[in-house]
Short mmCIF file of C-alpha atoms in Angstrom, two decimals:
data_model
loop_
_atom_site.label_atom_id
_atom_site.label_comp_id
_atom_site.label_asym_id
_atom_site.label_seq_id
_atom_site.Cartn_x
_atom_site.Cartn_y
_atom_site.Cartn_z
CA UNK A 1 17.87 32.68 -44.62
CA UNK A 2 17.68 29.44 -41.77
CA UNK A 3 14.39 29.41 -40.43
CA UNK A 4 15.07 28.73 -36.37
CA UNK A 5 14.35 25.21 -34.92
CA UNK A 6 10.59 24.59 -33.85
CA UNK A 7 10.72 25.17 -30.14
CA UNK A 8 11.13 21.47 -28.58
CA UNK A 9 8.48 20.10 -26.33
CA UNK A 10 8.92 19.62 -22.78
CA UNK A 11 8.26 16.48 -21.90
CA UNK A 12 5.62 16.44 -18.69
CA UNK A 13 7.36 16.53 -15.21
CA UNK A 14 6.56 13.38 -13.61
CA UNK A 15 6.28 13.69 -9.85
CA UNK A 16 8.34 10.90 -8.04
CA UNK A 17 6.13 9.14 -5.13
CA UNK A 18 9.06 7.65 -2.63
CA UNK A 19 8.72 3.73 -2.16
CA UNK A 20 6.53 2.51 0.81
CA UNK A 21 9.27 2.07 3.85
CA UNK A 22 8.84 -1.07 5.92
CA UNK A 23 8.62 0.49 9.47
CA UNK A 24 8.85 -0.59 13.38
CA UNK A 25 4.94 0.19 14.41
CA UNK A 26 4.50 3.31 15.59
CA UNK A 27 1.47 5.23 17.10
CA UNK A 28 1.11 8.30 14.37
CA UNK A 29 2.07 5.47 11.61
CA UNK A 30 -0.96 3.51 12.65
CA UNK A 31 -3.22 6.10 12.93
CA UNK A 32 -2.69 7.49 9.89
CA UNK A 33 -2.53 4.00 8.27
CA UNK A 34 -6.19 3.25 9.87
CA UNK A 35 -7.87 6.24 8.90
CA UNK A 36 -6.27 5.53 5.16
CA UNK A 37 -7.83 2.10 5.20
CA UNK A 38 -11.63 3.68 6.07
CA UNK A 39 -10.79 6.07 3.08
CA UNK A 40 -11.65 9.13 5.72
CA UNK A 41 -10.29 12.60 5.29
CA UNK A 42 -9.00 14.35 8.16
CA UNK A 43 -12.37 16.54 8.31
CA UNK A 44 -14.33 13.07 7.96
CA UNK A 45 -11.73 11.53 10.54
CA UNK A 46 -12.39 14.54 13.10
CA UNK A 47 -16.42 14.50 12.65
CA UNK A 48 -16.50 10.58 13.52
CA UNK A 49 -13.83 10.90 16.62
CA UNK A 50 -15.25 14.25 17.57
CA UNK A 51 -11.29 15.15 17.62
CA UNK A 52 -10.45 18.50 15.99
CA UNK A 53 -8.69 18.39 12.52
CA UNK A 54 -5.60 20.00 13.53
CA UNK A 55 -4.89 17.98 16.72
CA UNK A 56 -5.71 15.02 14.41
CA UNK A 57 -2.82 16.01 11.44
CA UNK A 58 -0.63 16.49 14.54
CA UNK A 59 -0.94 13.30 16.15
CA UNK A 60 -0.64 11.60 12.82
CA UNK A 61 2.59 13.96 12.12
CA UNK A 62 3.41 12.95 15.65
CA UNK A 63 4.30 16.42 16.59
CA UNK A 64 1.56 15.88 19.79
CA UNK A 65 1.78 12.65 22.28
CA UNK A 66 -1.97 11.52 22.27
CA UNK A 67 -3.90 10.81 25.96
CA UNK A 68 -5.34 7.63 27.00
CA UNK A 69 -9.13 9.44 26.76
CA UNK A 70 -8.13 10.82 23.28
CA UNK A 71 -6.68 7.39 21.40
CA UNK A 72 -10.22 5.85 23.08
CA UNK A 73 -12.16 8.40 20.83
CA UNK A 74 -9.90 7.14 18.18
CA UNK A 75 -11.07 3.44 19.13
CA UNK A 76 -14.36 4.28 19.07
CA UNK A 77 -14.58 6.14 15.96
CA UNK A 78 -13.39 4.08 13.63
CA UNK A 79 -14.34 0.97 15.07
CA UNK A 80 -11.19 -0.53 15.88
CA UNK A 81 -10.98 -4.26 16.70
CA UNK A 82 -10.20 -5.92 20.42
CA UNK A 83 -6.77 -6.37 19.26
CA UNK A 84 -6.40 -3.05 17.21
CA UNK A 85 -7.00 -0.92 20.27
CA UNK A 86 -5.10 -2.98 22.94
CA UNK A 87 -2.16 -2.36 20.07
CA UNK A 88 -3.15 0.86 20.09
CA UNK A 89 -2.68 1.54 23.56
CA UNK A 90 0.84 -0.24 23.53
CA UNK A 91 2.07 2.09 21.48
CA UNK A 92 0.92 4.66 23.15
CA UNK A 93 2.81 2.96 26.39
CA UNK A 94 6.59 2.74 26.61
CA UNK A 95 8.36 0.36 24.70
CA UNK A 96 9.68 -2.68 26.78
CA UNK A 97 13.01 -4.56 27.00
CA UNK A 98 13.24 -7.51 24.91
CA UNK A 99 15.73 -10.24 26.13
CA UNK A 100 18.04 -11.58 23.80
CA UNK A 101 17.90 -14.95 23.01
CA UNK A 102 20.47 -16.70 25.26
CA UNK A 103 18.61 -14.96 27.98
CA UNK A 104 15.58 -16.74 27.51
CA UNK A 105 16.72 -19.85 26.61
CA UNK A 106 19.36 -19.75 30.06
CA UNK A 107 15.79 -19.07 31.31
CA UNK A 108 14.34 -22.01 30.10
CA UNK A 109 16.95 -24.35 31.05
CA UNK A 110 17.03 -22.69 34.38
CA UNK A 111 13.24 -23.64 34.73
CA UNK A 112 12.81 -27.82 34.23
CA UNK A 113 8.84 -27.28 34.41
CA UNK A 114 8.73 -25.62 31.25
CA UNK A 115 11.17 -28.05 29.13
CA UNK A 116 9.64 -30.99 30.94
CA UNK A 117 6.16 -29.60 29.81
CA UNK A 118 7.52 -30.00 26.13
CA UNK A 119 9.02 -33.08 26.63
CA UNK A 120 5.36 -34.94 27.83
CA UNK A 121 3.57 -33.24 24.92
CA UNK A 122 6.13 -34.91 22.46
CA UNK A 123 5.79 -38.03 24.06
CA UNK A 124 2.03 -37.84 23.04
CA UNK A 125 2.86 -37.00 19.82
CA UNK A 126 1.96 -33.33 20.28
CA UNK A 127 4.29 -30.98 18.28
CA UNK A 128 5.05 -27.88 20.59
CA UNK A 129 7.81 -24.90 20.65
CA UNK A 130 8.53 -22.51 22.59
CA UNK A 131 9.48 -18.85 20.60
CA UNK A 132 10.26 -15.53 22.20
CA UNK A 133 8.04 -12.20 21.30
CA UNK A 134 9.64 -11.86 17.73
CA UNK A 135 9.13 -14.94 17.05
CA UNK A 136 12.67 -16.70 17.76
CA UNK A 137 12.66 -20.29 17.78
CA UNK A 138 13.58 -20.97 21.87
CA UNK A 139 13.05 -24.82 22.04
CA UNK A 140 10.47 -27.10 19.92
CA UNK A 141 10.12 -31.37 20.49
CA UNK A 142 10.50 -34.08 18.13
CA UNK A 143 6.69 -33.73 16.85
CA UNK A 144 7.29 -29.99 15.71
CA UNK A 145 10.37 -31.06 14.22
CA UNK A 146 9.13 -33.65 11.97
CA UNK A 147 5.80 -31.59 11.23
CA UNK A 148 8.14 -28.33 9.98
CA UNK A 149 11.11 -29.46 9.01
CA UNK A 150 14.12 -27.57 9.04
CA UNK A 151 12.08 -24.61 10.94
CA UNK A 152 15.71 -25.11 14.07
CA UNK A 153 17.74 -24.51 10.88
CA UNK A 154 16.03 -20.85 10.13
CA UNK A 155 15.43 -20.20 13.79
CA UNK A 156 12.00 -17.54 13.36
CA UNK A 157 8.87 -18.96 12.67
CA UNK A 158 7.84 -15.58 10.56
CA UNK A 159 10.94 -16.28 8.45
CA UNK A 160 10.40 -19.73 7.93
CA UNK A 161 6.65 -18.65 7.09
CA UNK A 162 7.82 -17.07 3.98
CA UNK A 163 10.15 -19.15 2.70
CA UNK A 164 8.35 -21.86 0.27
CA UNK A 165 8.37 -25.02 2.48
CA UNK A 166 5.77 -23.31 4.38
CA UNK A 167 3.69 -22.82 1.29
CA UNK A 168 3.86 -26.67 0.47
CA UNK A 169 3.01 -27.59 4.12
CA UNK A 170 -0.08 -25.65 4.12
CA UNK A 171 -2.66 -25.48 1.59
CA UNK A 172 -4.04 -22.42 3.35
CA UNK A 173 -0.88 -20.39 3.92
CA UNK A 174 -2.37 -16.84 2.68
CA UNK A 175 -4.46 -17.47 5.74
CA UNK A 176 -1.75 -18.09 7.81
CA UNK A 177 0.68 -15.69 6.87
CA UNK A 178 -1.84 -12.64 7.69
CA UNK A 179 -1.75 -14.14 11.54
CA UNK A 180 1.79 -14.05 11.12
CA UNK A 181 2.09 -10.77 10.36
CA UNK A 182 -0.58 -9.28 12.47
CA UNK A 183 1.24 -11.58 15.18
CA UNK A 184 4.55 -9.56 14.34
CA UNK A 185 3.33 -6.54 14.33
CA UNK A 186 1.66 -6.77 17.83
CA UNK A 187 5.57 -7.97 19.12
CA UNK A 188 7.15 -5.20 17.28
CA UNK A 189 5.14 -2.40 18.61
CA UNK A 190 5.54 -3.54 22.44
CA UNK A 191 9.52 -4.06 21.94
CA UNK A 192 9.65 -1.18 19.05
CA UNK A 193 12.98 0.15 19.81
CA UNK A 194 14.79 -3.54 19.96
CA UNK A 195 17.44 -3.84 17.78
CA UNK A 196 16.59 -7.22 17.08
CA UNK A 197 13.14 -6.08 16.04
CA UNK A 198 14.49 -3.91 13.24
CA UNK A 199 17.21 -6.81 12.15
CA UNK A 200 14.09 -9.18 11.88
CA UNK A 201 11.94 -6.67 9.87
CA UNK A 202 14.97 -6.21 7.33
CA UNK A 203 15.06 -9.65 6.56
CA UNK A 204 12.04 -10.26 6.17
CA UNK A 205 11.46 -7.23 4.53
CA UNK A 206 13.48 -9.22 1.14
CA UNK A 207 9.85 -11.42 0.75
CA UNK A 208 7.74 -9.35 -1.81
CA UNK A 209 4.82 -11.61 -0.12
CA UNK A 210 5.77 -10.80 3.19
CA UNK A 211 6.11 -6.28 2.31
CA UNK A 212 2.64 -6.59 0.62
CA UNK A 213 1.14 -7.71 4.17
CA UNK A 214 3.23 -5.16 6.29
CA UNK A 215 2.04 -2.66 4.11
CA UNK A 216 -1.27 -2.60 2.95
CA UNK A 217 -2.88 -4.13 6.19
CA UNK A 218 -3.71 -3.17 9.84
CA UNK A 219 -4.69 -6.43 11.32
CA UNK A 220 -3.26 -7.08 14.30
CA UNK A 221 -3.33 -10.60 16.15
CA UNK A 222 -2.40 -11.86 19.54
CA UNK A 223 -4.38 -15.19 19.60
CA UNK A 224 -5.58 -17.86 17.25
CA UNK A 225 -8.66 -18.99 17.81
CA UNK A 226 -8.53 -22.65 18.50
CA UNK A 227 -11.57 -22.90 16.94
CA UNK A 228 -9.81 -21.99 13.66
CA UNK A 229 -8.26 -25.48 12.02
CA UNK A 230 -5.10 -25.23 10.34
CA UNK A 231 -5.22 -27.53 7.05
CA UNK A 232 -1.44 -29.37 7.67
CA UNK A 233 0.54 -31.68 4.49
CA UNK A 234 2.40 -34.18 5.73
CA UNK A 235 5.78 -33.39 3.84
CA UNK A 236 6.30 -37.51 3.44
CA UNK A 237 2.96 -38.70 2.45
CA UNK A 238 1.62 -35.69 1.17
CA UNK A 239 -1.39 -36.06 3.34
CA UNK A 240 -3.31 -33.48 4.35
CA UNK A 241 -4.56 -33.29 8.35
CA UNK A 242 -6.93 -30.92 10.21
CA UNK A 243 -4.38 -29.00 12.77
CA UNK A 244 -6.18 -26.87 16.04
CA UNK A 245 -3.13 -24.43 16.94
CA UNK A 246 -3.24 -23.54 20.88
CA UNK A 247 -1.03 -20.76 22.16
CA UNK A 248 0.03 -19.50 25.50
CA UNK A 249 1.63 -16.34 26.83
CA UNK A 250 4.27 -17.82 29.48
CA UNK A 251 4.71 -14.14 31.58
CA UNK A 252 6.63 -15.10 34.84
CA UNK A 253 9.97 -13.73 34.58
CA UNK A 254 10.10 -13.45 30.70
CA UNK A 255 7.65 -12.99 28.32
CA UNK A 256 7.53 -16.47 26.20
CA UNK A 257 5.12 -17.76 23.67
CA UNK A 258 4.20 -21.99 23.47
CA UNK A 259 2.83 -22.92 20.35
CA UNK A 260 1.28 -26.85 20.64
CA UNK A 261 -0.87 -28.09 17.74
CA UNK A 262 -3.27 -30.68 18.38
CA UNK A 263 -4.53 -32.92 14.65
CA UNK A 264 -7.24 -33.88 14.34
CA UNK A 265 -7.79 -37.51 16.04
CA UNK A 266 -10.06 -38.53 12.78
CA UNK A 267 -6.82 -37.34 10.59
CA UNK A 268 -4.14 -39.11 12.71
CA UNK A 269 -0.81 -37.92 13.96
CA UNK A 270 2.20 -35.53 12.15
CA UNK A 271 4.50 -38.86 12.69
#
């Protein structure tokens, strides 16, 4: 008589985690995404913010709009940085309008001060640019041209930033690209629900180097500090230069960004 077949083993059920999603910056996102990073549960998270555990899962769930008063405890409790909070805060605000980029650069040929301002700095050998919130390329001089070459060409600095020229022009470019990111996410969370914000994030979402940052960090940047030197290869001589990188928010009529790096006078000029 057949003896039946030995029952077969199951193999264990596997439970399917769903890939991180690159996402516009939102405020129950970021919350969540800080109190992650400080390893906190939601009872640890309420006891430092003094915020009750439930309101807390619901403003992370965003099924409650948090109050000025109540993000502050936020702030407070987990020790956010100057430029975490103020991001903070913007997402609690309203999202702006972001121009498109014809508008801005009508703009800037409507307004000589501005492109003649670009024109003396080239003439002193200062590279300079002028990019829109996203980080659009809006105008740049000869300097800038010669010290990134082809960044016209690609037309966003952030893209450019991960593609590998950048990595050959700066030895320090890990440094660098966290400011660019941190600098991104800042402009995506006050124009979150431009379509040119979520265009930008898709491309660059295709660098593995550039999803790692997005992902795992919460730094958020507005300015570099000038005090900061950029370490800059000369992509004909292969020399290396000591770079200070100013910036200034241009806010008149439309928000603008000019970038203007200054080397080094023991190091010489980007020509």
């Amino acid at each position: 008589m057949r003896q039946p077949d030995p029952p077969r083993r199951r193999k264990p059920h596997r439970i399917k985690r769903s890939k991180p999603v690159l996402s516009i910056p939102e405020l129950p996102l970021f919350l969540g995404q800080l109190r992650d990073e400080r390893e906190l549960t939601r009872r640890v998270a309420s006891e430092t913010t003094t915020i009750s555990e439930p309101y807390l899962i619901q403003l992370e769930n965003g099924k409650r709009h948090s109050k000025p008063e109540t993000l502050d405890l936020i702030v407070a409790g987990y020790g956010l940085t100057t430029a975490q909070a103020r991001h903070a805060h913007e997402l609690l605000a309203a999202p702006l309008p972001l121009r498109d980029i014809a508008s801005y650069r009508r703009y800037l040929e409507e307004t000589p001060a501005l492109t003649d301002h670009l024109t003396d700095l080239g003439e002193q050998h200062v590279p300079a640019m002028y990019l829109d919130p996203l980080s659009n390329v809006l105008a740049v001089n000869k300097p800038m041209t010669l010290a990134l070459p082809g960044l016209e060409d690609v037309g966003n600095l952030a893209i450019y930033w991960f593609r590998p020229i950048a990595q050959q022009l700066f030895p320090d470019w890990p440094t660098q690209a966290d400011y660019i990111v941190g600098r991104l996410k800042a402009g995506m969370g006050r124009y979150r629900t431009a379509l040119q914000a979520r265009r930008l994030l898709r491309s660059l979402g295709k660098s593995p180097e550039f999803a790692t940052r997005w992902l795992s960090s919460t730094r958020i940047a507005y300015n570099w500090e000038t005090s900061d030197h950029i370490r800059w290869r000369n992509p004909n001589t292969g020399e290396e230069k000591l770079v200070s990188v100013h910036r200034a928010e241009i806010s008149e009529k439309a928000v603008m960004i000019m970038y203007s790096a200054y080397v080094n006078r023991h190091t010489g000029g980007p020509g």
